[in-house]
PDB file of C-alpha atoms in Angstrom:
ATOM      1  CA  UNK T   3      -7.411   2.995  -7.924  1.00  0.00           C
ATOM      2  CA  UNK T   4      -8.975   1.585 -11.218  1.00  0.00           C
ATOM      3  CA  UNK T   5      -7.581   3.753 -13.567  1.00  0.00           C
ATOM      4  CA  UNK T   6      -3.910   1.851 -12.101  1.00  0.00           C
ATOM      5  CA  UNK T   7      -5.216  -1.765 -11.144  1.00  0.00           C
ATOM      6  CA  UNK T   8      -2.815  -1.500  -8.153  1.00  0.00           C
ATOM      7  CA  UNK T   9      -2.329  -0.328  -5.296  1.00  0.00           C
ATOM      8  CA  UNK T  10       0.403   0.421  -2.990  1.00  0.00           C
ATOM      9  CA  UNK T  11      -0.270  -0.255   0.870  1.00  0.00           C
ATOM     10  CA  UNK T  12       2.527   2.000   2.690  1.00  0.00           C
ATOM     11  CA  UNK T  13       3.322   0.274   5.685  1.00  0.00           C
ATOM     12  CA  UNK T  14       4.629   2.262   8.441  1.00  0.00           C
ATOM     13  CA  UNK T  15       6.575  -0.168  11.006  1.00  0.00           C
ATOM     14  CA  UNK T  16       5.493   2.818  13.889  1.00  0.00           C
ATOM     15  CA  UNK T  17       2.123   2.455  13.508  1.00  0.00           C
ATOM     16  CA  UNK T  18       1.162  -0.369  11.435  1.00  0.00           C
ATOM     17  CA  UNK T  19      -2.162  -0.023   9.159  1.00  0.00           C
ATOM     18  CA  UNK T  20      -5.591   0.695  10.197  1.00  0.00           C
ATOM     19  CA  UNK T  21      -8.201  -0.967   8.362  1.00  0.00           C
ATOM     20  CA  UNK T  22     -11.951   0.298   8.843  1.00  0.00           C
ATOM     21  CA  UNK T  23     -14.614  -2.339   9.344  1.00  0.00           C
ATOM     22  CA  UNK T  24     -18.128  -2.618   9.846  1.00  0.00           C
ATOM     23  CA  UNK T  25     -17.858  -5.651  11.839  1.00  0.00           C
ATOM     24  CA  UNK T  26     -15.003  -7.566  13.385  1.00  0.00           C
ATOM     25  CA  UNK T  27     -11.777  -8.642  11.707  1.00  0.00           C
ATOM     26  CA  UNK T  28     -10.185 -11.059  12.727  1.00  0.00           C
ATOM     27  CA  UNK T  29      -8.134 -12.403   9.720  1.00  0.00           C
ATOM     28  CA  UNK T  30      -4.372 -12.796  10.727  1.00  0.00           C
ATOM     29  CA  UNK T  31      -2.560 -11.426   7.774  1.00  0.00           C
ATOM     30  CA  UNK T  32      -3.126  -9.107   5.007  1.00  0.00           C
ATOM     31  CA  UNK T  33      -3.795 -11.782   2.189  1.00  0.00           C
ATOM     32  CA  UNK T  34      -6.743 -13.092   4.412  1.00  0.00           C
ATOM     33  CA  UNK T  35      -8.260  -9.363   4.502  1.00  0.00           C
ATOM     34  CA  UNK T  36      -7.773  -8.706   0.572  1.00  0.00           C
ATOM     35  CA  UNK T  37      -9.558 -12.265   0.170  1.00  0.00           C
ATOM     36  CA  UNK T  38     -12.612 -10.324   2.583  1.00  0.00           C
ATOM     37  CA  UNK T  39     -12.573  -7.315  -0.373  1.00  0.00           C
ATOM     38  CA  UNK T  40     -11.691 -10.099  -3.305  1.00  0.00           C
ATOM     39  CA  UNK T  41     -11.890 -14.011  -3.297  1.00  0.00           C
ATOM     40  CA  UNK T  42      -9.500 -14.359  -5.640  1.00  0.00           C
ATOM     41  CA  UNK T  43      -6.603 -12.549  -4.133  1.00  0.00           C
ATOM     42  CA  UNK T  44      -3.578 -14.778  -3.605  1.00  0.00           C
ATOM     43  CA  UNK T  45      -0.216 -14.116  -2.455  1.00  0.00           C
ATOM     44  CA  UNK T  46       2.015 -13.587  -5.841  1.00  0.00           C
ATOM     45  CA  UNK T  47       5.305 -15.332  -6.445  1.00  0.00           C
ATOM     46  CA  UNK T  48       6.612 -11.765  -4.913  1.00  0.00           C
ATOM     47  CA  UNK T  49       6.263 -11.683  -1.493  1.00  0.00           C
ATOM     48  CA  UNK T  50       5.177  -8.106  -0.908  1.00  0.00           C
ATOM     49  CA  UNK T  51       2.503  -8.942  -3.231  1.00  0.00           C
ATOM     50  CA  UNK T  52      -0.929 -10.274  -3.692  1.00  0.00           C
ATOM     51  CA  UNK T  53      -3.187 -10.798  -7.339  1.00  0.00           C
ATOM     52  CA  UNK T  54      -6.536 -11.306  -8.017  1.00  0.00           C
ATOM     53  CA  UNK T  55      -7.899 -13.197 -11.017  1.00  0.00           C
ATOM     54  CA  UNK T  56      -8.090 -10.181 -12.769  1.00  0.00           C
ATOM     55  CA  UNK T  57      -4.457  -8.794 -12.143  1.00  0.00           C
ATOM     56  CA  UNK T  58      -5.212  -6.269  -9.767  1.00  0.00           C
ATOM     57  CA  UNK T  59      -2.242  -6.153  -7.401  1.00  0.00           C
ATOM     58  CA  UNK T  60      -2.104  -4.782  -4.195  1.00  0.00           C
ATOM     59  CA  UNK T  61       1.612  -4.255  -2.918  1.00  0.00           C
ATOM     60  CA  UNK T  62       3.018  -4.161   0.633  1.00  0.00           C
ATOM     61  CA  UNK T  63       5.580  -1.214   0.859  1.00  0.00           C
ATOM     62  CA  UNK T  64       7.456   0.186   3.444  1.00  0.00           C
ATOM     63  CA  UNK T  65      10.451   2.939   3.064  1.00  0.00           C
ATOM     64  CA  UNK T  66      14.176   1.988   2.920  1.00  0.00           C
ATOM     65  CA  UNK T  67      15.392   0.974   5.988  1.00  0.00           C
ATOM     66  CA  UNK T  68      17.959   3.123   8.069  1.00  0.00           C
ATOM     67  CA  UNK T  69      20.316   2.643   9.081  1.00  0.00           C
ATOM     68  CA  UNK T  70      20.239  -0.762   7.011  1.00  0.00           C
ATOM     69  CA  UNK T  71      21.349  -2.668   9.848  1.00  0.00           C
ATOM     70  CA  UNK T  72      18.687  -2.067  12.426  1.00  0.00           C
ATOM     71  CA  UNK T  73      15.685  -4.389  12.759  1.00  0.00           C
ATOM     72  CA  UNK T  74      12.036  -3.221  11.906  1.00  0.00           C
ATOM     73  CA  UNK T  75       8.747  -5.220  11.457  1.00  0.00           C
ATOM     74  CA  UNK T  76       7.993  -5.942   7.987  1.00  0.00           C
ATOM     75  CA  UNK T  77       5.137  -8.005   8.371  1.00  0.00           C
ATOM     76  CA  UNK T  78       1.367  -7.961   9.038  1.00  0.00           C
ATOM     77  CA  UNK T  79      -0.047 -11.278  10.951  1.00  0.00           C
ATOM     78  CA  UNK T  80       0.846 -14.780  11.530  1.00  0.00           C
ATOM     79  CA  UNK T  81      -0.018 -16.649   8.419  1.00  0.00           C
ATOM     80  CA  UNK T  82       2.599 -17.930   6.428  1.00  0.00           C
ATOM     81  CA  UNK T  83       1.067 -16.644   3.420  1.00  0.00           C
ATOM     82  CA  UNK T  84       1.544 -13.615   4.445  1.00  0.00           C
ATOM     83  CA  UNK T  85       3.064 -10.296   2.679  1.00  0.00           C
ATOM     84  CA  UNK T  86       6.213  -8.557   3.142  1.00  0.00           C
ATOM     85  CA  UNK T  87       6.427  -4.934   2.954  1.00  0.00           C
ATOM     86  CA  UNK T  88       9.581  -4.524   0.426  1.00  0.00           C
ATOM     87  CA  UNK T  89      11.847  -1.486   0.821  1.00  0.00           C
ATOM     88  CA  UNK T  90      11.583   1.424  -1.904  1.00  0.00           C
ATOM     89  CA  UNK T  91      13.726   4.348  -1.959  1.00  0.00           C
ATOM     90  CA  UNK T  92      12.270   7.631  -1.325  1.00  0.00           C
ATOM     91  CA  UNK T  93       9.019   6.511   0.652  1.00  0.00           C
ATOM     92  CA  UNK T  94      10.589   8.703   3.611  1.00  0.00           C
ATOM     93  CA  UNK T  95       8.812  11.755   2.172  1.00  0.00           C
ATOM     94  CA  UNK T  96       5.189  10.058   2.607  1.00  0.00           C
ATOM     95  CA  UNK T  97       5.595   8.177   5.654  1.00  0.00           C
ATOM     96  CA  UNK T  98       6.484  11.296   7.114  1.00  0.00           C
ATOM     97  CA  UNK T  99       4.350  13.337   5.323  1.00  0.00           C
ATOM     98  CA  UNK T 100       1.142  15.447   7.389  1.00  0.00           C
ATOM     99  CA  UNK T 101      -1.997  13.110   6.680  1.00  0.00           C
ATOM    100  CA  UNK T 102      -4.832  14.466   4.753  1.00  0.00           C
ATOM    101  CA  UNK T 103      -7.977  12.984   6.002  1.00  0.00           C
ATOM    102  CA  UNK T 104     -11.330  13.153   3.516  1.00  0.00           C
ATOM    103  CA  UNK T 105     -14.177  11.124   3.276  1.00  0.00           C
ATOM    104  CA  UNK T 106     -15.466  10.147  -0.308  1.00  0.00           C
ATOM    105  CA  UNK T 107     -18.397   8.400  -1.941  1.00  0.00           C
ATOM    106  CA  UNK T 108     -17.817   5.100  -2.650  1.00  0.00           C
ATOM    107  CA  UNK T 109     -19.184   2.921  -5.914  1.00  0.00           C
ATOM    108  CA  UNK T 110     -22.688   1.970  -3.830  1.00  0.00           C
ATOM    109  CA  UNK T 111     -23.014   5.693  -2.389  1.00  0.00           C
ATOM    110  CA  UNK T 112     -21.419   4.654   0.885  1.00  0.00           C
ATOM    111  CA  UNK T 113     -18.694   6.721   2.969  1.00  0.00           C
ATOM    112  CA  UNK T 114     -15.652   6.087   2.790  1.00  0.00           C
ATOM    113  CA  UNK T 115     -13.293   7.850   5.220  1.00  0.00           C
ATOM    114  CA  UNK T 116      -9.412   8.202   3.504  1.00  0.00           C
ATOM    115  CA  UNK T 117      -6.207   9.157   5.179  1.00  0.00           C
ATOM    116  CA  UNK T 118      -3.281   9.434   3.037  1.00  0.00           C
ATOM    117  CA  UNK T 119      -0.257  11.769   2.623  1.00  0.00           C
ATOM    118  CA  UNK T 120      -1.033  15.344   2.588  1.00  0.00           C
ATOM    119  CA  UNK T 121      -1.633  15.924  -1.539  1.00  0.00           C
ATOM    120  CA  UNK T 122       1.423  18.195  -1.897  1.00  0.00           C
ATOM    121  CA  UNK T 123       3.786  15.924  -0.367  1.00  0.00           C
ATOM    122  CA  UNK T 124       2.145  13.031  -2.864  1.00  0.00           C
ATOM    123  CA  UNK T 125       2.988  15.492  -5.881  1.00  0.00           C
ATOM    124  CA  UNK T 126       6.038  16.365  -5.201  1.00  0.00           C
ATOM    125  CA  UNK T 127       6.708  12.301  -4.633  1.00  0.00           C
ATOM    126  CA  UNK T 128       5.575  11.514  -8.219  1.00  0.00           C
ATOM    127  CA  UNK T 129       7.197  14.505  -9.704  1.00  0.00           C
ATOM    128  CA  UNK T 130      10.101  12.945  -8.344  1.00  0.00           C
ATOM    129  CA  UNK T 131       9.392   9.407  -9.322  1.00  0.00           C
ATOM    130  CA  UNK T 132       8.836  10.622 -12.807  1.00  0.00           C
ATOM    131  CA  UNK T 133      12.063  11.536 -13.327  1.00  0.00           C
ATOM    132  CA  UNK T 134      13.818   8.872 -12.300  1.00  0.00           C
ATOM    133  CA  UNK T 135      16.029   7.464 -15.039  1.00  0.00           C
ATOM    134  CA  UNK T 136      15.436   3.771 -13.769  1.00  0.00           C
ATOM    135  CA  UNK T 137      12.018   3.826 -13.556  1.00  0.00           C
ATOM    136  CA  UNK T 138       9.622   2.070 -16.486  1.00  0.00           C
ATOM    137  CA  UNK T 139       9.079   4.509 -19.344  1.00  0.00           C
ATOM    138  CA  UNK T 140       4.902   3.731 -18.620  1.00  0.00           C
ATOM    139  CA  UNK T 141       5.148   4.003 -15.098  1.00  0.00           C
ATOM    140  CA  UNK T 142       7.027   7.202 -15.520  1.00  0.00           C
ATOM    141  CA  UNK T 143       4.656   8.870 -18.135  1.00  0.00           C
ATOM    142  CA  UNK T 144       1.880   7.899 -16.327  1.00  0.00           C
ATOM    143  CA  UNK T 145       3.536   9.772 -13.016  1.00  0.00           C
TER     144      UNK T 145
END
């Protein structure tokens, strides 16, 4: 995640997300958890996101809606600060993707248990995204 200062949070309308604590959460939006990991996160001027003071961004996403027309939560919580997954094209292959669960070391030797999209599925997905004509020539190189 460093090596980007971002991440994406794929929200899956289905399921939700599943945050791992040690004790009990009970923040009512997403902002309100980040703030838990960061003080400094706020929601940006862009709803689906939130910044910290040192422009890490964390980013609500969900895949593009279909068909269009049908309603689908989009939200996590009750605050009114809180984010808006915003629809990207082509998410369809991760949300429905197998999920590849690890666990890793984290920076003070702790586990960490990670579920994401099965690796070959997430390869394939930036492959993809590298080639898109519209993307930004870094984002693209760096995919």
């Amino acid at each position: 995640m460093a090596t980007t200062e971002d991440i994406d949070l794929l929200f899956d309308a289905r399921g939700g997300l599943t945050f791992v604590a040690d004790d009990a959460v009970s923040e009512s939006s997403l902002t309100k958890i980040l703030k838990r990991v960061g003080t400094s996160f706020e929601r940006a001027k862009q709803t689906f996101r939130a910044v910290n003071r040192d422009g890490y961004l964390a980013d609500l996403i969900r895949p593009m809606q279909s068909p269009p027309w049908r309603k689908a939560l989009d939200k996590i919580g009750l605050d009114p600060e809180k984010l808006t997954a915003v629809q990207i094209e082509g998410l369809d292959w991760l949300q429905n993707a197998p999920a590849f669960e690890a666990v890793a070391i984290d920076e003070k030797g702790e586990p960490v248990r990670i579920v994401a999209p099965d690796p070959g599925v997430w390869t394939v997905h930036k492959l993809w995204l590298s080639r898109r004509a519209d993307r930004e020539a870094i984002k693209r190189q760096r995919q």
